[in-house]
PDB file of C-alpha atoms in Angstrom:
ATOM      1  CA  MET A 161       4.954 -35.960   5.490  1.00  0.00           C
ATOM      2  CA  PHE A 162       5.396 -33.012   3.125  1.00  0.00           C
ATOM      3  CA  GLN A 163       8.206 -30.478   3.533  1.00  0.00           C
ATOM      4  CA  ILE A 164       7.470 -26.824   2.733  1.00  0.00           C
ATOM      5  CA  GLN A 165      10.304 -24.337   2.594  1.00  0.00           C
ATOM      6  CA  THR A 166       9.376 -20.736   3.504  1.00  0.00           C
ATOM      7  CA  LEU A 167      11.526 -17.984   1.984  1.00  0.00           C
ATOM      8  CA  ASN A 168       9.853 -15.137   3.884  1.00  0.00           C
ATOM      9  CA  LYS A 169       8.105 -14.709   7.177  1.00  0.00           C
ATOM     10  CA  ILE A 170       4.613 -16.091   6.677  1.00  0.00           C
ATOM     11  CA  SER A 171       1.691 -15.175   8.921  1.00  0.00           C
ATOM     12  CA  LYS A 172       0.944 -17.741  11.609  1.00  0.00           C
ATOM     13  CA  ALA A 173      -2.713 -17.541  10.609  1.00  0.00           C
ATOM     14  CA  GLY A 174      -1.707 -18.933   7.224  1.00  0.00           C
ATOM     15  CA  LEU A 175       0.736 -21.564   8.466  1.00  0.00           C
ATOM     16  CA  ASP A 176      -1.842 -22.864  10.941  1.00  0.00           C
ATOM     17  CA  ARG A 177      -3.927 -23.978   7.957  1.00  0.00           C
ATOM     18  CA  PHE A 178      -1.455 -26.811   7.382  1.00  0.00           C
ATOM     19  CA  ASP A 179      -2.187 -29.963   9.366  1.00  0.00           C
ATOM     20  CA  SER A 180       0.264 -32.498  10.796  1.00  0.00           C
ATOM     21  CA  LYS A 181       1.086 -33.892   7.347  1.00  0.00           C
ATOM     22  CA  TYR A 182       3.111 -30.750   6.603  1.00  0.00           C
ATOM     23  CA  THR A 183       6.314 -29.296   8.017  1.00  0.00           C
ATOM     24  CA  CYS A 184       6.837 -25.603   7.242  1.00  0.00           C
ATOM     25  CA  SER A 185      10.204 -24.008   7.926  1.00  0.00           C
ATOM     26  CA  ASP A 186      12.924 -21.910   6.350  1.00  0.00           C
ATOM     27  CA  THR A 187      15.434 -24.643   7.144  1.00  0.00           C
ATOM     28  CA  VAL A 188      13.819 -27.722   5.579  1.00  0.00           C
ATOM     29  CA  GLU A 189      15.983 -29.764   3.229  1.00  0.00           C
ATOM     30  CA  SER A 190      14.738 -31.319  -0.020  1.00  0.00           C
ATOM     31  CA  PRO A 191      11.395 -29.419   0.117  1.00  0.00           C
ATOM     32  CA  ASP A 192       8.351 -30.660  -1.731  1.00  0.00           C
ATOM     33  CA  ALA A 193       7.131 -27.078  -2.123  1.00  0.00           C
ATOM     34  CA  VAL A 194       8.272 -23.496  -1.615  1.00  0.00           C
ATOM     35  CA  LEU A 195       6.182 -20.728  -0.057  1.00  0.00           C
ATOM     36  CA  VAL A 196       7.410 -17.236  -0.949  1.00  0.00           C
ATOM     37  CA  ARG A 197       6.304 -13.644  -0.622  1.00  0.00           C
ATOM     38  CA  SER A 198       8.691 -11.035  -2.040  1.00  0.00           C
ATOM     39  CA  ALA A 199      12.042 -12.864  -1.996  1.00  0.00           C
ATOM     40  CA  SER A 200      13.640 -13.124  -5.434  1.00  0.00           C
ATOM     41  CA  MET A 201      14.085 -16.708  -6.603  1.00  0.00           C
ATOM     42  CA  HIS A 202      15.741 -15.950  -9.949  1.00  0.00           C
ATOM     43  CA  ASP A 203      19.257 -16.746  -8.732  1.00  0.00           C
ATOM     44  CA  MET A 204      18.237 -19.665  -6.510  1.00  0.00           C
ATOM     45  CA  GLU A 205      19.165 -23.239  -7.335  1.00  0.00           C
ATOM     46  CA  LEU A 206      15.899 -25.139  -7.002  1.00  0.00           C
ATOM     47  CA  SER A 207      16.044 -28.525  -5.342  1.00  0.00           C
ATOM     48  CA  LYS A 208      15.034 -31.357  -7.680  1.00  0.00           C
ATOM     49  CA  SER A 209      12.483 -32.376  -5.034  1.00  0.00           C
ATOM     50  CA  VAL A 210      10.395 -29.203  -5.510  1.00  0.00           C
ATOM     51  CA  LEU A 211       7.000 -29.889  -7.062  1.00  0.00           C
ATOM     52  CA  ALA A 212       5.296 -26.533  -6.542  1.00  0.00           C
ATOM     53  CA  ILE A 213       5.941 -22.895  -5.661  1.00  0.00           C
ATOM     54  CA  ALA A 214       3.250 -20.785  -4.040  1.00  0.00           C
ATOM     55  CA  ARG A 215       3.452 -17.000  -4.067  1.00  0.00           C
ATOM     56  CA  ALA A 216       1.694 -15.475  -1.057  1.00  0.00           C
ATOM     57  CA  GLY A 217       0.641 -12.465  -3.099  1.00  0.00           C
ATOM     58  CA  ALA A 218      -0.603 -11.456  -6.526  1.00  0.00           C
ATOM     59  CA  GLY A 219       2.411 -11.181  -8.827  1.00  0.00           C
ATOM     60  CA  VAL A 220       4.890 -13.894  -9.762  1.00  0.00           C
ATOM     61  CA  ASN A 221       7.643 -11.668 -11.202  1.00  0.00           C
ATOM     62  CA  ASN A 222      10.036 -12.809  -8.439  1.00  0.00           C
ATOM     63  CA  ILE A 223       9.769 -16.454  -9.570  1.00  0.00           C
ATOM     64  CA  PRO A 224      11.709 -17.875 -12.563  1.00  0.00           C
ATOM     65  CA  LEU A 225       8.693 -19.089 -14.527  1.00  0.00           C
ATOM     66  CA  ASP A 226      10.657 -20.363 -17.528  1.00  0.00           C
ATOM     67  CA  LYS A 227      12.965 -22.458 -15.356  1.00  0.00           C
ATOM     68  CA  CYS A 228       9.974 -23.827 -13.438  1.00  0.00           C
ATOM     69  CA  SER A 229       8.152 -24.744 -16.656  1.00  0.00           C
ATOM     70  CA  GLU A 230      11.168 -26.620 -17.951  1.00  0.00           C
ATOM     71  CA  SER A 231      11.405 -28.547 -14.676  1.00  0.00           C
ATOM     72  CA  GLY A 232       7.686 -29.261 -14.411  1.00  0.00           C
ATOM     73  CA  VAL A 233       7.316 -27.185 -11.239  1.00  0.00           C
ATOM     74  CA  VAL A 234       3.805 -25.797 -10.752  1.00  0.00           C
ATOM     75  CA  VAL A 235       3.651 -22.085  -9.855  1.00  0.00           C
ATOM     76  CA  PHE A 236       0.539 -20.467  -8.439  1.00  0.00           C
ATOM     77  CA  ASN A 237      -0.318 -17.254  -6.627  1.00  0.00           C
ATOM     78  CA  THR A 238      -3.027 -15.943  -4.296  1.00  0.00           C
ATOM     79  CA  PRO A 239      -4.668 -12.989  -6.064  1.00  0.00           C
ATOM     80  CA  GLY A 240      -7.167 -11.071  -3.982  1.00  0.00           C
ATOM     81  CA  ALA A 241      -5.945 -12.273  -0.605  1.00  0.00           C
ATOM     82  CA  ASN A 242      -4.813  -8.792   0.418  1.00  0.00           C
ATOM     83  CA  ALA A 243      -6.836  -6.824  -2.119  1.00  0.00           C
ATOM     84  CA  ASN A 244      -8.873  -4.871   0.418  1.00  0.00           C
ATOM     85  CA  ALA A 245      -5.777  -3.911   2.415  1.00  0.00           C
ATOM     86  CA  VAL A 246      -4.069  -2.594  -0.719  1.00  0.00           C
ATOM     87  CA  LYS A 247      -7.239  -0.771  -1.781  1.00  0.00           C
ATOM     88  CA  GLU A 248      -7.309   1.075   1.542  1.00  0.00           C
ATOM     89  CA  LEU A 249      -3.675   2.112   1.125  1.00  0.00           C
ATOM     90  CA  VAL A 250      -4.402   3.397  -2.389  1.00  0.00           C
ATOM     91  CA  ILE A 251      -7.321   5.482  -1.124  1.00  0.00           C
ATOM     92  CA  ALA A 252      -5.151   6.739   1.742  1.00  0.00           C
ATOM     93  CA  GLY A 253      -2.469   7.736  -0.766  1.00  0.00           C
ATOM     94  CA  LEU A 254      -5.079   9.501  -2.879  1.00  0.00           C
ATOM     95  CA  LEU A 255      -6.199  11.573   0.094  1.00  0.00           C
ATOM     96  CA  LEU A 256      -2.647  12.225   1.308  1.00  0.00           C
ATOM     97  CA  SER A 257      -1.609  13.527  -2.095  1.00  0.00           C
ATOM     98  CA  SER A 258      -4.672  15.751  -2.439  1.00  0.00           C
ATOM     99  CA  ARG A 259      -5.262  17.283   0.958  1.00  0.00           C
ATOM    100  CA  LYS A 260      -1.657  18.198   1.908  1.00  0.00           C
ATOM    101  CA  ILE A 261      -1.998  16.155   5.080  1.00  0.00           C
ATOM    102  CA  ALA A 262       1.693  15.336   5.502  1.00  0.00           C
ATOM    103  CA  PRO A 263       2.868  18.966   5.119  1.00  0.00           C
ATOM    104  CA  ALA A 264       0.124  20.043   7.527  1.00  0.00           C
ATOM    105  CA  ILE A 265       1.335  17.577  10.159  1.00  0.00           C
ATOM    106  CA  GLU A 266       4.880  18.915   9.833  1.00  0.00           C
ATOM    107  CA  TRP A 267       3.605  22.492  10.107  1.00  0.00           C
ATOM    108  CA  VAL A 268       1.589  21.704  13.234  1.00  0.00           C
ATOM    109  CA  LYS A 269       4.772  20.428  14.889  1.00  0.00           C
ATOM    110  CA  THR A 270       6.274  23.912  14.518  1.00  0.00           C
ATOM    111  CA  LEU A 271       3.500  25.332  16.728  1.00  0.00           C
ATOM    112  CA  LYS A 272       4.785  23.507  19.779  1.00  0.00           C
ATOM    113  CA  GLY A 273       5.768  25.909  22.522  1.00  0.00           C
ATOM    114  CA  GLN A 274       4.033  28.916  20.940  1.00  0.00           C
ATOM    115  CA  GLY A 275       1.579  29.231  23.847  1.00  0.00           C
ATOM    116  CA  ASP A 276      -1.237  31.730  23.443  1.00  0.00           C
ATOM    117  CA  ALA A 277      -0.082  32.620  19.932  1.00  0.00           C
ATOM    118  CA  VAL A 278      -1.154  29.224  18.563  1.00  0.00           C
ATOM    119  CA  THR A 279      -4.768  30.214  17.882  1.00  0.00           C
ATOM    120  CA  LYS A 280      -3.809  33.188  15.708  1.00  0.00           C
ATOM    121  CA  MET A 281      -1.071  31.215  13.971  1.00  0.00           C
ATOM    122  CA  VAL A 282      -3.527  28.439  13.078  1.00  0.00           C
ATOM    123  CA  GLU A 283      -6.099  30.895  11.705  1.00  0.00           C
ATOM    124  CA  LYS A 284      -3.430  32.587   9.617  1.00  0.00           C
ATOM    125  CA  GLY A 285      -1.665  29.474   8.347  1.00  0.00           C
ATOM    126  CA  LYS A 286      -4.273  26.736   7.931  1.00  0.00           C
ATOM    127  CA  SER A 287      -5.484  27.913   4.505  1.00  0.00           C
ATOM    128  CA  ALA A 288      -2.149  26.875   3.003  1.00  0.00           C
ATOM    129  CA  PHE A 289      -3.026  23.223   3.591  1.00  0.00           C
ATOM    130  CA  VAL A 290      -6.576  23.002   2.267  1.00  0.00           C
ATOM    131  CA  GLY A 291      -5.833  21.043  -0.923  1.00  0.00           C
ATOM    132  CA  PRO A 292      -8.400  19.992  -3.534  1.00  0.00           C
ATOM    133  CA  GLU A 293     -11.250  17.665  -2.639  1.00  0.00           C
ATOM    134  CA  ILE A 294     -11.304  14.359  -4.511  1.00  0.00           C
ATOM    135  CA  GLN A 295     -15.097  14.513  -4.921  1.00  0.00           C
ATOM    136  CA  GLY A 296     -15.831  15.525  -8.488  1.00  0.00           C
ATOM    137  CA  LYS A 297     -12.325  14.700  -9.699  1.00  0.00           C
ATOM    138  CA  SER A 298     -11.464  11.950 -12.174  1.00  0.00           C
ATOM    139  CA  LEU A 299      -9.531   8.788 -11.341  1.00  0.00           C
ATOM    140  CA  GLY A 300      -8.041   6.477 -13.931  1.00  0.00           C
ATOM    141  CA  VAL A 301      -7.601   2.852 -12.869  1.00  0.00           C
ATOM    142  CA  ILE A 302      -5.222   0.893 -15.079  1.00  0.00           C
ATOM    143  CA  GLY A 303      -5.685  -2.805 -14.428  1.00  0.00           C
ATOM    144  CA  LEU A 304      -9.045  -4.073 -13.226  1.00  0.00           C
ATOM    145  CA  GLY A 305      -8.079  -7.140 -11.258  1.00  0.00           C
ATOM    146  CA  ALA A 306      -8.980  -7.893  -7.646  1.00  0.00           C
ATOM    147  CA  ILE A 307      -7.398  -4.656  -6.372  1.00  0.00           C
ATOM    148  CA  GLY A 308      -8.237  -2.358  -9.281  1.00  0.00           C
ATOM    149  CA  ILE A 309     -11.944  -3.162  -9.123  1.00  0.00           C
ATOM    150  CA  LYS A 310     -12.102  -2.450  -5.400  1.00  0.00           C
ATOM    151  CA  VAL A 311     -10.281   0.857  -5.889  1.00  0.00           C
ATOM    152  CA  ALA A 312     -12.586   1.851  -8.760  1.00  0.00           C
ATOM    153  CA  ASN A 313     -15.775   1.041  -6.874  1.00  0.00           C
ATOM    154  CA  THR A 314     -14.629   2.801  -3.695  1.00  0.00           C
ATOM    155  CA  ALA A 315     -13.517   5.907  -5.587  1.00  0.00           C
ATOM    156  CA  LYS A 316     -16.906   6.028  -7.313  1.00  0.00           C
ATOM    157  CA  SER A 317     -18.667   5.849  -3.930  1.00  0.00           C
ATOM    158  CA  LEU A 318     -16.525   8.801  -2.802  1.00  0.00           C
ATOM    159  CA  GLY A 319     -17.974  10.919  -5.597  1.00  0.00           C
ATOM    160  CA  MET A 320     -15.221  10.579  -8.166  1.00  0.00           C
ATOM    161  CA  THR A 321     -15.618  10.047 -11.893  1.00  0.00           C
ATOM    162  CA  VAL A 322     -13.784   6.796 -12.575  1.00  0.00           C
ATOM    163  CA  TYR A 323     -12.269   5.515 -15.808  1.00  0.00           C
ATOM    164  CA  GLY A 324     -11.134   1.903 -15.945  1.00  0.00           C
ATOM    165  CA  TYR A 325      -8.766   0.355 -18.472  1.00  0.00           C
ATOM    166  CA  ASP A 326      -8.002  -3.337 -18.822  1.00  0.00           C
ATOM    167  CA  PRO A 327      -7.875  -5.094 -22.198  1.00  0.00           C
ATOM    168  CA  TYR A 328      -7.762  -8.443 -20.384  1.00  0.00           C
ATOM    169  CA  LEU A 329     -10.742  -7.915 -18.068  1.00  0.00           C
ATOM    170  CA  SER A 330     -12.262 -11.275 -17.212  1.00  0.00           C
ATOM    171  CA  VAL A 331     -15.993 -11.958 -17.162  1.00  0.00           C
ATOM    172  CA  ASN A 332     -15.862 -12.840 -13.450  1.00  0.00           C
ATOM    173  CA  ALA A 333     -14.039  -9.606 -12.645  1.00  0.00           C
ATOM    174  CA  ALA A 334     -16.509  -7.575 -14.713  1.00  0.00           C
ATOM    175  CA  TRP A 335     -19.383  -8.836 -12.548  1.00  0.00           C
ATOM    176  CA  GLY A 336     -17.811  -7.063  -9.566  1.00  0.00           C
ATOM    177  CA  LEU A 337     -17.293  -3.726 -11.324  1.00  0.00           C
ATOM    178  CA  SER A 338     -19.789  -0.918 -10.813  1.00  0.00           C
ATOM    179  CA  ARG A 339     -21.771  -0.160 -13.963  1.00  0.00           C
ATOM    180  CA  ASN A 340     -20.990   3.520 -13.360  1.00  0.00           C
ATOM    181  CA  ILE A 341     -17.296   3.066 -14.158  1.00  0.00           C
ATOM    182  CA  HIS A 342     -16.369   4.502 -17.573  1.00  0.00           C
ATOM    183  CA  HIS A 343     -14.811   1.870 -19.832  1.00  0.00           C
ATOM    184  CA  ALA A 344     -11.675   3.423 -21.305  1.00  0.00           C
ATOM    185  CA  MET A 345     -10.703   1.835 -24.610  1.00  0.00           C
ATOM    186  CA  THR A 346      -7.132   3.146 -24.619  1.00  0.00           C
ATOM    187  CA  LEU A 347      -4.489   4.338 -22.172  1.00  0.00           C
ATOM    188  CA  ASP A 348      -4.532   7.717 -23.923  1.00  0.00           C
ATOM    189  CA  GLU A 349      -8.145   8.113 -22.787  1.00  0.00           C
ATOM    190  CA  ILE A 350      -6.987   7.627 -19.199  1.00  0.00           C
ATOM    191  CA  TYR A 351      -4.085  10.069 -19.544  1.00  0.00           C
ATOM    192  CA  ALA A 352      -6.210  12.768 -21.174  1.00  0.00           C
ATOM    193  CA  ASN A 353      -9.200  12.691 -18.831  1.00  0.00           C
ATOM    194  CA  CYS A 354      -7.979  11.823 -15.345  1.00  0.00           C
ATOM    195  CA  ASP A 355      -6.728  14.003 -12.498  1.00  0.00           C
ATOM    196  CA  TYR A 356      -5.311  10.959 -10.730  1.00  0.00           C
ATOM    197  CA  ILE A 357      -4.054   7.632 -12.064  1.00  0.00           C
ATOM    198  CA  THR A 358      -3.482   4.386 -10.178  1.00  0.00           C
ATOM    199  CA  VAL A 359      -1.742   1.409 -11.799  1.00  0.00           C
ATOM    200  CA  HIS A 360      -2.490  -2.204 -10.826  1.00  0.00           C
ATOM    201  CA  VAL A 361      -0.761  -4.412 -13.373  1.00  0.00           C
ATOM    202  CA  PRO A 362       2.010  -7.029 -13.180  1.00  0.00           C
ATOM    203  CA  LEU A 363       5.506  -5.958 -14.190  1.00  0.00           C
ATOM    204  CA  THR A 364       6.073  -7.379 -17.674  1.00  0.00           C
ATOM    205  CA  PRO A 365       7.999  -6.204 -20.751  1.00  0.00           C
ATOM    206  CA  ASP A 366       4.702  -4.728 -22.009  1.00  0.00           C
ATOM    207  CA  THR A 367       3.924  -2.777 -18.838  1.00  0.00           C
ATOM    208  CA  LYS A 368       7.433  -1.702 -17.829  1.00  0.00           C
ATOM    209  CA  GLU A 369       7.817   2.078 -18.196  1.00  0.00           C
ATOM    210  CA  MET A 370       4.136   2.418 -19.056  1.00  0.00           C
ATOM    211  CA  ILE A 371       4.197   5.691 -17.168  1.00  0.00           C
ATOM    212  CA  ASN A 372       6.875   7.755 -18.905  1.00  0.00           C
ATOM    213  CA  ALA A 373       7.604  11.245 -20.177  1.00  0.00           C
ATOM    214  CA  ALA A 374       5.146  10.897 -23.061  1.00  0.00           C
ATOM    215  CA  SER A 375       2.250   9.620 -20.946  1.00  0.00           C
ATOM    216  CA  ILE A 376       2.824  12.293 -18.297  1.00  0.00           C
ATOM    217  CA  ALA A 377       2.988  15.002 -20.975  1.00  0.00           C
ATOM    218  CA  SER A 378      -0.386  13.912 -22.349  1.00  0.00           C
TER     219      SER A 378
END
């Protein structure tokens, strides 16, 4: 019997994948493995029984990798598991930021109780919430992993000009990228050419504060 300690609420659909040889709970003692989502483990005292830590997500910045390496604890993640869901949220954010949807919703609420005057008020006020269309605009995608590639391809299908930047792009990932995506050689190329920028990289000393006053100014 293997004991798996869960540090966050894990979907039943995922836990049901474990058969009777496994016990999964947030109360297990002396776990063989830890299953974590977003909980920070940096200040946790790991049990000497732990052999592996699984991150139910893409990044591992909430796991003390150095401490795990010293103790021989294997750490692995699940990149791509929620890539499509995140892609849809990115596209939703792109549209929300462009088309003034949120301000329009708030404005519509002010029309309540205006009776017959609503029609004229709508005709007079709706032009303030048009916003620019994303078709024909340029999107810069920094980080072409499981999520970044899906965002880039979807944005291209929506009529955008897409620039992608990733100095660590893998061969397998490249196979999934549309040939119509412009390969940016530097971040400056992204900053100079794109109306919108979306960032899909892990938080590391190299990527922290990547977007700053200088990059915005350019």
